[in-house]
Short mmCIF file of C-alpha atoms in Angstrom, two decimals:
data_model
loop_
_atom_site.label_atom_id
_atom_site.label_comp_id
_atom_site.label_asym_id
_atom_site.label_seq_id
_atom_site.Cartn_x
_atom_site.Cartn_y
_atom_site.Cartn_z
CA MET A 2 82.17 28.59 -45.76
CA SER A 3 79.33 28.76 -43.29
CA ALA A 4 75.88 27.22 -43.75
CA LEU A 5 74.43 30.71 -44.05
CA ASP A 6 76.71 31.46 -46.99
CA ALA A 7 75.70 28.18 -48.66
CA VAL A 8 72.04 29.11 -48.32
CA ARG A 9 72.70 32.53 -49.79
CA ARG A 10 74.49 31.06 -52.78
CA ASN A 11 71.86 28.32 -53.49
CA PRO A 12 68.58 29.56 -52.00
CA ILE A 13 66.34 27.59 -54.35
CA ILE A 14 68.02 24.29 -53.54
CA TRP A 15 67.76 24.86 -49.83
CA LEU A 16 64.17 26.03 -50.13
CA GLY A 17 63.31 22.89 -52.05
CA ALA A 18 65.06 20.76 -49.44
CA ALA A 19 63.12 22.49 -46.66
CA LEU A 20 59.85 21.86 -48.44
CA VAL A 21 60.72 18.19 -48.87
CA VAL A 22 61.52 17.88 -45.16
CA LEU A 23 58.29 19.67 -44.26
CA ALA A 24 56.23 17.44 -46.55
CA LEU A 25 57.95 14.39 -45.11
CA ALA A 26 57.20 15.54 -41.59
CA LEU A 27 53.56 16.25 -42.42
CA SER A 28 53.24 12.82 -44.02
CA THR A 29 54.88 11.14 -41.03
CA PHE A 30 53.32 12.83 -38.02
CA VAL A 31 49.63 13.27 -37.34
CA VAL A 32 47.63 14.64 -34.40
CA VAL A 33 44.92 12.20 -33.31
CA PRO A 34 41.97 13.99 -31.62
CA GLU A 35 40.53 12.67 -28.38
CA THR A 36 37.18 11.98 -30.06
CA LYS A 37 38.64 10.03 -33.00
CA GLN A 38 40.32 6.71 -33.60
CA ALA A 39 42.34 6.06 -36.73
CA VAL A 40 42.76 2.84 -38.67
CA VAL A 41 46.21 2.72 -40.28
CA ILE A 42 45.94 1.25 -43.78
CA ARG A 43 49.05 -0.11 -45.52
CA PHE A 44 48.69 -1.37 -49.08
CA GLY A 45 44.93 -1.67 -48.58
CA GLN A 46 45.14 -3.70 -45.37
CA PRO A 47 44.52 -2.42 -41.80
CA VAL A 48 47.65 -2.90 -39.71
CA ARG A 49 46.95 -1.08 -36.43
CA ILE A 50 44.64 1.39 -34.66
CA MET A 51 45.59 4.73 -33.19
CA ASN A 52 43.66 5.85 -30.10
CA ALA A 53 41.47 2.74 -30.17
CA TYR A 54 38.23 2.81 -28.19
CA ASP A 55 38.51 1.12 -24.79
CA PRO A 56 35.56 1.32 -22.36
CA ARG A 57 37.94 0.84 -19.43
CA GLU A 58 39.91 4.01 -20.19
CA ALA A 59 38.83 7.37 -18.82
CA PHE A 60 38.24 10.18 -21.31
CA GLY A 61 41.48 12.17 -21.70
CA ARG A 62 43.75 9.24 -20.85
CA THR A 63 43.69 7.42 -24.17
CA GLY A 64 46.18 7.31 -27.04
CA ALA A 65 45.25 10.69 -28.48
CA GLY A 66 47.96 13.18 -29.43
CA LEU A 67 50.94 13.12 -31.76
CA ALA A 68 51.45 9.84 -33.63
CA ALA A 69 53.62 8.67 -36.52
CA LYS A 70 53.03 6.60 -39.63
CA ILE A 71 55.14 5.53 -42.58
CA PRO A 72 54.87 8.34 -45.14
CA PHE A 73 53.44 7.58 -48.57
CA PHE A 74 52.89 3.91 -47.67
CA GLU A 75 50.31 4.30 -44.92
CA HIS A 76 47.14 6.38 -44.76
CA LEU A 77 44.48 6.81 -42.09
CA VAL A 78 40.76 6.13 -41.98
CA TRP A 79 39.17 8.26 -39.26
CA VAL A 80 36.47 6.73 -37.08
CA ASP A 81 34.46 8.57 -34.43
CA LYS A 82 34.72 7.25 -30.87
CA ARG A 83 31.60 9.01 -29.61
CA VAL A 84 28.02 7.73 -29.45
CA LEU A 85 26.41 8.46 -32.82
CA ASP A 86 22.77 8.84 -33.89
CA LEU A 87 21.03 6.88 -36.61
CA ASP A 88 17.70 8.38 -37.71
CA MET A 89 15.46 5.99 -39.60
CA PRO A 90 13.09 7.25 -42.31
CA GLN A 91 9.39 6.88 -41.55
CA GLN A 92 8.27 3.27 -41.87
CA GLY A 93 4.85 1.76 -42.51
CA VAL A 94 4.14 -1.19 -40.19
CA LEU A 95 1.04 -3.44 -40.11
CA SER A 96 0.16 -4.65 -36.61
CA THR A 97 -1.51 -7.96 -35.81
CA ASP A 98 -4.89 -6.24 -35.39
CA GLN A 99 -4.57 -4.82 -38.92
CA TYR A 100 -3.65 -1.26 -37.99
CA ARG A 101 -1.23 0.41 -40.39
CA LEU A 102 1.17 2.46 -38.28
CA GLU A 103 3.55 5.23 -39.26
CA VAL A 104 6.68 4.73 -37.17
CA ASP A 105 9.61 7.10 -36.65
CA ALA A 106 12.55 5.60 -34.78
CA PHE A 107 16.22 6.20 -34.09
CA ALA A 108 19.17 4.27 -32.70
CA ARG A 109 22.31 5.29 -30.84
CA TYR A 110 25.47 3.36 -31.59
CA ARG A 111 29.24 3.40 -31.19
CA ILE A 112 31.94 1.90 -33.42
CA VAL A 113 33.95 -0.31 -31.07
CA ASN A 114 35.86 -2.35 -33.67
CA PRO A 115 37.06 0.00 -36.40
CA VAL A 116 39.04 -2.74 -38.20
CA ARG A 117 35.91 -4.84 -38.62
CA MET A 118 34.01 -1.71 -39.64
CA TYR A 119 36.60 -0.96 -42.33
CA ALA A 120 36.58 -4.54 -43.61
CA ALA A 121 32.76 -4.76 -43.74
CA ALA A 122 31.75 -1.22 -44.77
CA GLY A 123 34.85 0.81 -45.53
CA SER A 124 33.73 4.05 -43.86
CA GLU A 125 31.31 5.52 -41.31
CA SER A 126 28.87 6.70 -43.97
CA HIS A 127 28.64 3.20 -45.41
CA VAL A 128 27.94 1.86 -41.90
CA VAL A 129 24.95 4.22 -41.61
CA ASP A 130 23.67 3.11 -45.01
CA ALA A 131 23.96 -0.52 -43.92
CA LEU A 132 22.29 -0.07 -40.50
CA LYS A 133 19.23 1.85 -41.69
CA PRO A 134 17.55 -1.07 -43.53
CA ILE A 135 18.51 -3.42 -40.68
CA LEU A 136 16.80 -1.16 -38.13
CA GLY A 137 13.73 -0.87 -40.38
CA SER A 138 13.56 -4.65 -40.75
CA ALA A 139 13.88 -5.19 -36.98
CA LEU A 140 11.06 -2.70 -36.36
CA ARG A 141 8.73 -4.31 -38.89
CA ASN A 142 9.43 -7.81 -37.63
CA GLU A 143 8.83 -6.94 -33.97
CA LEU A 144 5.87 -4.55 -34.33
CA GLY A 145 4.27 -6.83 -36.90
CA LYS A 146 3.92 -9.47 -34.17
CA ARG A 147 2.16 -7.11 -31.73
CA PRO A 148 -1.23 -5.36 -31.53
CA PHE A 149 -1.34 -1.58 -31.72
CA ALA A 150 -2.35 -1.28 -28.04
CA ILE A 151 1.09 -2.59 -27.01
CA MET A 152 2.60 0.74 -28.09
CA LEU A 153 0.44 2.46 -25.47
CA SER A 154 1.26 0.08 -22.61
CA PRO A 155 4.28 -0.61 -20.36
CA GLU A 156 5.04 -3.64 -22.56
CA ARG A 157 6.48 -1.16 -25.06
CA ASP A 158 9.81 -1.42 -23.21
CA VAL A 159 9.89 -5.15 -23.98
CA VAL A 160 9.36 -4.35 -27.66
CA MET A 161 12.25 -1.88 -27.61
CA THR A 162 14.52 -4.41 -25.93
CA ASN A 163 13.73 -7.04 -28.55
CA ILE A 164 14.38 -4.58 -31.38
CA LYS A 165 17.68 -3.54 -29.82
CA THR A 166 18.75 -7.18 -29.40
CA GLY A 167 17.94 -8.04 -33.00
CA LEU A 168 19.71 -4.95 -34.34
CA ALA A 169 22.76 -5.47 -32.12
CA ARG A 170 23.18 -9.03 -33.39
CA VAL A 171 23.55 -7.84 -36.99
CA ALA A 172 25.38 -4.58 -36.19
CA ALA A 173 28.17 -6.52 -34.48
CA GLN A 174 29.21 -7.73 -37.93
CA TYR A 175 30.12 -4.11 -38.71
CA GLY A 176 32.06 -3.58 -35.48
CA VAL A 177 29.16 -1.52 -34.08
CA GLN A 178 27.75 -1.59 -30.56
CA ILE A 179 24.07 -0.59 -30.27
CA VAL A 180 23.60 1.64 -27.23
CA ASP A 181 19.87 2.31 -27.44
CA VAL A 182 16.85 2.12 -29.73
CA ARG A 183 13.80 4.35 -29.33
CA ILE A 184 10.56 5.01 -31.20
CA LYS A 185 9.87 8.72 -31.53
CA ARG A 186 6.38 8.35 -32.96
CA ALA A 187 4.03 5.47 -33.74
CA ASP A 188 0.73 6.89 -34.99
CA LEU A 189 -2.12 5.90 -37.22
CA PRO A 190 -2.51 7.77 -40.51
CA ASP A 191 -4.65 10.91 -40.43
CA GLY A 192 -8.22 10.87 -41.71
CA SER A 193 -10.81 8.11 -41.81
CA PRO A 194 -8.38 5.25 -40.93
CA LEU A 195 -7.55 7.03 -37.67
CA GLU A 196 -11.21 7.57 -36.77
CA SER A 197 -12.06 3.98 -37.66
CA ALA A 198 -9.25 2.69 -35.51
CA PHE A 199 -10.31 4.79 -32.53
CA ASN A 200 -13.91 3.57 -32.88
CA ARG A 201 -12.74 -0.03 -32.97
CA MET A 202 -10.56 0.53 -29.93
CA LYS A 203 -13.46 2.21 -28.13
CA SER A 204 -15.81 -0.69 -28.88
CA ALA A 205 -13.20 -3.21 -27.75
CA ARG A 206 -12.68 -1.37 -24.46
CA GLN A 207 -16.44 -1.09 -23.88
CA GLN A 208 -16.87 -4.83 -24.41
CA GLN A 209 -13.98 -5.49 -22.07
CA ALA A 210 -15.54 -3.21 -19.43
CA MET A 211 -18.91 -4.97 -19.75
CA THR A 212 -17.21 -8.34 -19.32
CA ILE A 213 -15.39 -7.13 -16.21
CA ILE A 214 -18.60 -5.69 -14.74
CA ALA A 215 -20.52 -8.91 -15.41
CA GLU A 216 -17.79 -10.97 -13.84
CA GLY A 217 -17.74 -8.64 -10.83
CA ARG A 218 -21.49 -8.96 -10.38
CA ARG A 219 -21.29 -12.75 -10.61
CA LYS A 220 -18.58 -12.86 -7.97
CA ALA A 221 -20.56 -10.41 -5.79
CA GLN A 222 -23.62 -12.69 -5.96
CA VAL A 223 -21.50 -15.67 -5.00
CA ILE A 224 -19.99 -13.78 -2.06
CA MET A 225 -23.40 -12.49 -0.93
CA GLY A 226 -24.87 -15.99 -1.15
CA GLU A 227 -22.03 -17.40 0.92
CA ALA A 228 -22.40 -14.54 3.42
CA ASP A 229 -26.17 -15.11 3.72
CA ALA A 230 -25.62 -18.81 4.23
CA GLN A 231 -23.01 -18.10 6.89
CA ALA A 232 -25.33 -15.59 8.57
CA ALA A 233 -28.23 -18.06 8.53
CA LYS A 234 -25.97 -20.69 10.05
CA THR A 235 -24.84 -18.24 12.72
CA TYR A 236 -28.45 -17.32 13.51
CA ALA A 237 -29.41 -20.99 13.67
CA ASP A 238 -26.50 -21.77 15.98
CA SER A 239 -27.33 -18.84 18.25
CA PHE A 240 -31.01 -19.84 18.33
CA GLY A 241 -30.05 -23.34 19.36
CA LYS A 242 -27.77 -22.07 22.15
CA ASP A 243 -30.08 -19.36 23.56
CA PRO A 244 -33.61 -19.24 22.06
CA ALA A 245 -34.68 -16.46 24.43
CA PHE A 246 -31.86 -14.11 23.41
CA TYR A 247 -32.41 -14.91 19.72
CA ASP A 248 -36.12 -14.09 20.08
CA PHE A 249 -35.24 -10.82 21.81
CA TYR A 250 -32.64 -9.86 19.17
CA ARG A 251 -34.95 -10.52 16.24
CA ALA A 252 -37.73 -8.55 17.96
CA MET A 253 -35.41 -5.54 18.42
CA GLN A 254 -34.48 -5.65 14.74
CA SER A 255 -38.14 -5.74 13.75
CA TYR A 256 -38.98 -2.82 16.04
CA ARG A 257 -36.15 -0.76 14.58
CA VAL A 258 -37.37 -1.28 11.03
CA THR A 259 -41.03 -0.80 11.92
CA PHE A 260 -40.74 2.25 14.17
CA HIS A 261 -37.63 3.72 12.41
CA THR A 262 -36.89 5.98 15.34
CA ASP A 263 -33.08 5.69 15.33
CA ASP A 264 -32.40 5.24 11.60
CA ASP A 265 -30.98 7.96 9.36
CA GLN A 266 -33.09 6.72 6.46
CA PRO A 267 -36.57 5.53 7.58
CA HIS A 268 -37.76 2.38 5.87
CA GLY A 269 -41.42 3.36 5.73
CA THR A 270 -44.13 5.72 6.96
CA SER A 271 -47.03 3.32 7.48
CA THR A 272 -49.21 3.72 10.59
CA ILE A 273 -50.23 0.61 12.51
CA LEU A 274 -52.58 0.25 15.49
CA LEU A 275 -51.96 -2.54 17.97
CA SER A 276 -53.42 -3.32 21.37
CA PRO A 277 -50.98 -3.30 24.32
CA ASP A 278 -51.40 -7.03 24.82
CA ASN A 279 -50.53 -7.86 21.20
CA ASP A 280 -47.89 -10.58 21.01
CA TYR A 281 -45.80 -8.46 18.59
CA LEU A 282 -45.20 -5.92 21.40
CA ARG A 283 -44.29 -8.57 23.94
CA GLN A 284 -40.56 -7.78 23.95
CA PHE A 285 -41.29 -4.06 23.68
CA MET A 286 -43.48 -4.23 26.80
CA GLY A 287 -40.94 -6.38 28.64
CA ARG A 288 -43.13 -9.47 28.87
CA LYS A 289 -41.69 -12.92 28.71
CA GLN A 290 -42.74 -15.48 26.18
CA GLY A 291 -46.11 -17.01 27.10
CA GLN A 292 -47.27 -13.95 29.09
#
């Protein structure tokens, strides 16, 4: 009797056997996607990882594909291998200069230790629920130590780095690697608090500008005083070396200011009458001293 005849005589038995084999095969073999890693759980304990994340492996050359597990005794917990987003609800933060800020932030993370993640949280959704308050606490702790103006300056990158470091330290307990932390928005509340804050910031900047201007004027006076002293010393030295040339030079300067013939901006328009033998015109007339 052939196998075909046996099937024809007992079709229900063979159909049941085929279904059992199919169910056994489906319970044994599983296709692991490239973007997923699977924690194999046996009697409530993780025993191994399929397609585990490894930063040294190129995408497409990991352990993805067909894999086997013990049917009915092992089940899988799927964990994403990609970089995931964590959006934090809007937080109220009080800065050191008493500004109440409304902060929207997000973090990017990756689960690099799915066994630790399973032991600490149980699933990806529970990881998100655990990380949200941690991110909010890190934001409040860091921004609460800074003035509001820091958020508008290059020092904001330092703030982000500190927040990322603090979050990464706690997230590691869940098998999570923090890739990045960013603040989408950090604004003052609308209405009178916003206007009051801007007025205070404006007054502070005006006072700072006045201080800088006053300091600049003080330094300018010091520099001008030193320059005048140096010039007087230079004039005195030149007078001691060549009194005749010094007398000639000073006379030429006086003539230029008085007659303003070669100056773009004349210094005066007064008219003076002098006799040709006046001592003031001695250098102008080419006479030597004493003539």
